[in-house]
mmCIF file of C-alpha atoms in Angstrom:
data_model
loop_
_atom_site.group_PDB
_atom_site.id
_atom_site.type_symbol
_atom_site.label_atom_id
_atom_site.label_comp_id
_atom_site.label_asym_id
_atom_site.label_seq_id
_atom_site.Cartn_x
_atom_site.Cartn_y
_atom_site.Cartn_z
ATOM 1 C CA MET A 1 -0.013 -0.005 0.029
ATOM 2 C CA ASP A 2 1.413 3.350 -1.086
ATOM 3 C CA ILE A 3 0.707 5.752 1.785
ATOM 4 C CA GLY A 4 1.913 8.723 -0.254
ATOM 5 C CA LEU A 5 -0.510 7.943 -3.015
ATOM 6 C CA ILE A 6 -3.419 7.540 -0.613
ATOM 7 C CA ALA A 7 -2.466 10.781 1.179
ATOM 8 C CA ARG A 8 -2.327 12.723 -2.127
ATOM 9 C CA ARG A 9 -5.728 11.350 -3.217
ATOM 10 C CA TYR A 10 -7.391 12.342 0.038
ATOM 11 C CA ALA A 11 -5.620 15.708 -0.018
ATOM 12 C CA ARG A 12 -6.723 16.402 -3.600
ATOM 13 C CA ALA A 13 -10.295 15.458 -2.764
ATOM 14 C CA LEU A 14 -10.318 17.764 0.247
ATOM 15 C CA ALA A 15 -8.761 20.564 -1.783
ATOM 16 C CA ASP A 16 -11.357 20.241 -4.528
ATOM 17 C CA TYR A 17 -14.207 20.075 -2.011
ATOM 18 C CA ALA A 18 -12.943 23.029 0.063
ATOM 19 C CA GLU A 19 -12.363 25.085 -3.045
ATOM 20 C CA SER A 20 -15.889 24.399 -4.306
ATOM 21 C CA ASN A 21 -17.184 25.616 -0.917
ATOM 22 C CA GLY A 22 -14.998 28.703 -0.937
ATOM 23 C CA GLU A 23 -13.098 27.507 2.147
ATOM 24 C CA MET A 24 -9.718 26.584 0.711
ATOM 25 C CA THR A 25 -7.683 29.190 2.537
ATOM 26 C CA ARG A 26 -9.360 28.452 5.863
ATOM 27 C CA VAL A 27 -8.999 24.692 5.402
ATOM 28 C CA ALA A 28 -5.290 25.080 4.549
ATOM 29 C CA ALA A 29 -4.786 27.128 7.742
ATOM 30 C CA GLU A 30 -6.618 24.513 9.799
ATOM 31 C CA ALA A 31 -4.522 21.768 8.213
ATOM 32 C CA ALA A 32 -1.346 23.702 9.073
ATOM 33 C CA ASP A 33 -2.521 24.139 12.692
ATOM 34 C CA PHE A 34 -3.476 20.462 12.939
ATOM 35 C CA THR A 35 -0.075 19.407 11.539
ATOM 36 C CA GLU A 36 1.805 21.656 13.943
ATOM 37 C CA VAL A 37 -0.121 20.302 16.951
ATOM 38 C CA HIS A 38 0.174 16.701 15.725
ATOM 39 C CA ASN A 39 3.967 17.012 15.379
ATOM 40 C CA ARG A 40 4.378 18.752 18.739
ATOM 41 C CA LEU A 41 2.011 16.859 21.100
ATOM 42 C CA PRO A 42 2.374 13.083 21.537
ATOM 43 C CA GLU A 43 -0.811 13.088 23.668
ATOM 44 C CA PHE A 44 -2.750 14.425 20.698
ATOM 45 C CA ARG A 45 -1.441 11.650 18.453
ATOM 46 C CA GLU A 46 -2.263 9.036 21.074
ATOM 47 C CA THR A 47 -5.791 10.359 21.475
ATOM 48 C CA LEU A 48 -6.428 10.204 17.732
ATOM 49 C CA ALA A 49 -5.095 6.654 17.581
ATOM 50 C CA SER A 50 -7.237 5.465 20.498
ATOM 51 C CA PRO A 51 -9.686 2.751 19.460
ATOM 52 C CA VAL A 52 -11.794 3.506 22.575
ATOM 53 C CA LEU A 53 -12.863 7.020 21.543
ATOM 54 C CA THR A 54 -15.781 7.579 19.164
ATOM 55 C CA ALA A 55 -15.445 9.673 16.040
ATOM 56 C CA ASP A 56 -17.433 12.458 17.733
ATOM 57 C CA ALA A 57 -15.097 12.411 20.731
ATOM 58 C CA LYS A 58 -12.041 12.655 18.473
ATOM 59 C CA ILE A 59 -13.607 15.514 16.523
ATOM 60 C CA GLU A 60 -14.296 17.331 19.776
ATOM 61 C CA VAL A 61 -10.671 16.855 20.875
ATOM 62 C CA ILE A 62 -9.483 18.246 17.552
ATOM 63 C CA ARG A 63 -11.904 21.185 17.785
ATOM 64 C CA ARG A 64 -10.764 22.076 21.325
ATOM 65 C CA THR A 65 -7.096 21.638 20.533
ATOM 66 C CA LEU A 66 -7.310 23.884 17.492
ATOM 67 C CA GLY A 67 -9.224 26.448 19.502
ATOM 68 C CA GLY A 68 -12.743 26.619 18.179
ATOM 69 C CA GLU A 69 -15.117 25.878 15.359
ATOM 70 C CA LEU A 70 -13.804 24.041 12.364
ATOM 71 C CA SER A 71 -14.861 24.857 8.808
ATOM 72 C CA PRO A 72 -17.538 22.511 7.514
ATOM 73 C CA SER A 73 -15.237 21.181 4.795
ATOM 74 C CA PHE A 74 -12.456 20.353 7.259
ATOM 75 C CA GLU A 75 -14.722 18.839 9.859
ATOM 76 C CA GLY A 76 -16.528 16.755 7.246
ATOM 77 C CA PHE A 77 -13.179 15.542 5.953
ATOM 78 C CA LEU A 78 -12.004 14.609 9.478
ATOM 79 C CA ARG A 79 -15.253 12.725 10.096
ATOM 80 C CA LEU A 80 -14.816 10.776 6.872
ATOM 81 C CA VAL A 81 -11.184 9.888 7.636
ATOM 82 C CA ILE A 82 -11.965 8.886 11.220
ATOM 83 C CA ARG A 83 -15.042 6.876 10.234
ATOM 84 C CA HIS A 84 -12.856 4.847 7.872
ATOM 85 C CA HIS A 85 -10.152 4.416 10.588
ATOM 86 C CA ARG A 86 -7.501 6.259 8.607
ATOM 87 C CA GLU A 87 -6.665 8.918 11.186
ATOM 88 C CA LYS A 88 -3.100 7.619 11.472
ATOM 89 C CA TRP A 89 -2.555 8.897 7.914
ATOM 90 C CA LEU A 90 -3.700 12.450 8.610
ATOM 91 C CA CYS A 91 -0.069 13.350 9.236
ATOM 92 C CA PHE A 92 0.555 12.603 5.539
ATOM 93 C CA MET A 93 -2.743 13.819 4.083
ATOM 94 C CA LEU A 94 -2.736 17.322 5.600
ATOM 95 C CA PRO A 95 0.834 18.320 4.589
ATOM 96 C CA ALA A 96 -0.067 17.109 1.072
ATOM 97 C CA LEU A 97 -3.113 19.388 1.204
ATOM 98 C CA ILE A 98 -0.930 22.332 2.211
ATOM 99 C CA GLY A 99 1.348 21.579 -0.730
ATOM 100 C CA ILE A 100 -1.636 21.535 -3.096
ATOM 101 C CA TYR A 101 -2.879 24.797 -1.638
ATOM 102 C CA LYS A 102 0.482 26.509 -2.129
ATOM 103 C CA GLN A 103 0.741 25.189 -5.666
ATOM 104 C CA ARG A 104 -2.770 26.298 -6.650
ATOM 105 C CA TYR A 105 -2.445 29.743 -5.105
ATOM 106 C CA GLY A 106 1.159 30.410 -6.167
ATOM 107 C CA ILE A 107 2.618 30.553 -2.655
ATOM 108 C CA VAL A 108 6.299 29.870 -1.966
ATOM 109 C CA ASP A 109 7.859 29.582 1.469
ATOM 110 C CA VAL A 110 11.465 30.642 1.708
ATOM 111 C CA THR A 111 13.755 30.333 4.735
ATOM 112 C CA LEU A 112 16.700 32.706 4.949
ATOM 113 C CA THR A 113 19.206 32.029 7.700
ATOM 114 C CA THR A 114 21.894 34.607 8.239
ATOM 115 C CA ALA A 115 24.619 35.214 10.799
ATOM 116 C CA ALA A 116 23.174 38.653 11.634
ATOM 117 C CA PRO A 117 19.702 40.122 11.167
ATOM 118 C CA VAL A 118 18.860 41.600 7.743
ATOM 119 C CA ASP A 119 16.762 44.654 7.103
ATOM 120 C CA ASP A 120 13.255 44.745 5.665
ATOM 121 C CA SER A 121 14.277 46.328 2.355
ATOM 122 C CA PHE A 122 16.548 43.331 1.661
ATOM 123 C CA ILE A 123 13.689 40.921 2.452
ATOM 124 C CA GLU A 124 11.384 42.870 0.086
ATOM 125 C CA ARG A 125 13.962 42.704 -2.749
ATOM 126 C CA LEU A 126 14.506 38.988 -2.076
ATOM 127 C CA SER A 127 10.706 38.356 -2.147
ATOM 128 C CA GLU A 128 10.378 40.184 -5.447
ATOM 129 C CA THR A 129 13.268 38.253 -7.012
ATOM 130 C CA VAL A 130 12.022 34.874 -5.830
ATOM 131 C CA GLY A 131 8.519 35.731 -6.988
ATOM 132 C CA LEU A 132 9.743 36.613 -10.459
ATOM 133 C CA ARG A 133 11.956 33.504 -10.735
ATOM 134 C CA THR A 134 9.332 31.069 -9.448
ATOM 135 C CA HIS A 135 6.318 32.835 -11.026
ATOM 136 C CA SER A 136 4.720 32.957 -7.563
ATOM 137 C CA ARG A 137 2.025 35.361 -6.452
ATOM 138 C CA GLU A 138 3.110 35.331 -2.835
ATOM 139 C CA VAL A 139 6.530 34.707 -1.300
ATOM 140 C CA ARG A 140 6.663 34.183 2.427
ATOM 141 C CA VAL A 141 10.125 34.730 3.868
ATOM 142 C CA ILE A 142 10.953 33.136 7.195
ATOM 143 C CA ARG A 143 13.916 34.838 8.781
ATOM 144 C CA LYS A 144 16.317 33.034 11.051
ATOM 145 C CA THR A 145 19.548 34.178 12.654
ATOM 146 C CA ASP A 146 22.325 31.717 13.421
ATOM 147 C CA PRO A 147 25.618 33.276 14.594
ATOM 148 C CA SER A 148 27.389 29.938 14.037
ATOM 149 C CA LEU A 149 27.252 30.615 10.281
ATOM 150 C CA ILE A 150 29.972 33.278 10.921
ATOM 151 C CA GLY A 151 28.990 35.089 7.726
ATOM 152 C CA GLY A 152 27.046 34.513 4.549
ATOM 153 C CA PHE A 153 23.642 32.809 4.466
ATOM 154 C CA ARG A 154 21.599 29.661 3.998
ATOM 155 C CA PHE A 155 18.684 29.920 1.629
ATOM 156 C CA ARG A 156 16.021 27.193 1.497
ATOM 157 C CA ILE A 157 13.170 27.133 -0.986
ATOM 158 C CA ASP A 158 11.045 24.031 -0.925
ATOM 159 C CA ASP A 159 13.456 21.108 -0.820
ATOM 160 C CA ARG A 160 16.443 22.990 -2.308
ATOM 161 C CA LEU A 161 19.140 24.491 -0.105
ATOM 162 C CA LEU A 162 21.794 27.004 -1.077
ATOM 163 C CA ASP A 163 24.423 27.130 1.652
ATOM 164 C CA ALA A 164 26.772 30.076 1.136
ATOM 165 C CA SER A 165 27.801 30.380 4.782
ATOM 166 C CA LEU A 166 31.355 31.064 5.801
ATOM 167 C CA ALA A 167 31.220 28.202 8.322
ATOM 168 C CA THR A 168 30.394 25.674 5.534
ATOM 169 C CA GLN A 169 33.149 27.044 3.303
ATOM 170 C CA LEU A 170 35.667 26.807 6.123
ATOM 171 C CA ARG A 171 34.527 23.250 6.871
ATOM 172 C CA ARG A 172 35.061 22.266 3.197
ATOM 173 C CA VAL A 173 38.530 23.784 3.155
ATOM 174 C CA GLN A 174 39.390 21.987 6.369
ATOM 175 C CA GLN A 175 38.186 18.652 4.912
ATOM 176 C CA LYS A 176 40.270 19.164 1.764
ATOM 177 C CA LEU A 177 43.354 20.058 3.754
ATOM 178 C CA GLY A 178 42.824 17.113 6.081
ATOM 179 C CA LYS A 179 42.712 14.665 3.153
ATOM 180 C CA GLN A 180 45.936 15.856 1.525
ATOM 181 C CA PRO A 181 48.887 13.533 2.017
ATOM 182 C CA GLU A 182 51.726 15.046 4.000
ATOM 183 C CA ARG A 183 54.585 16.250 1.910
ATOM 184 C CA GLN A 184 58.149 15.512 2.826
ATOM 185 C CA LEU A 185 60.847 18.026 2.170
#
């Protein structure tokens, strides 16, 4: 059984349904919140996996954990998944939905890690450049600061990483020097 294929099918069905109801943005936000909580709280995962709880009880736990009312599309989807005992695959289905949402709406998430903070004008120029290169409508830049980079930056877009940090360059030089045979005079 291909879990990825199943997850993508469920995600596509939810995306189509939510879009037809005009709830796609809200459902994507709920999916992101669910995924964050699912990854962070083992108790939440255990509760969803419990065979003792009814579907209604699990929906109530999800509703309370996410802090309120769920959109009809998202709640209906959760009920369907839980009724068919596939809640253990929600951790694959919902990130797939978020990917579909970003693709359909032209959203790109970029992570920029620098040794020192960068100013807003640089981030705006970076967003414009990435938007033009990727043909995206919206570029979300997540800023991180990591002094261990010494200088330079790490730039991640989707699953691609450009590491132009001074720390990485120094490590590469050190590895090359360490592998050289010693010369005798």
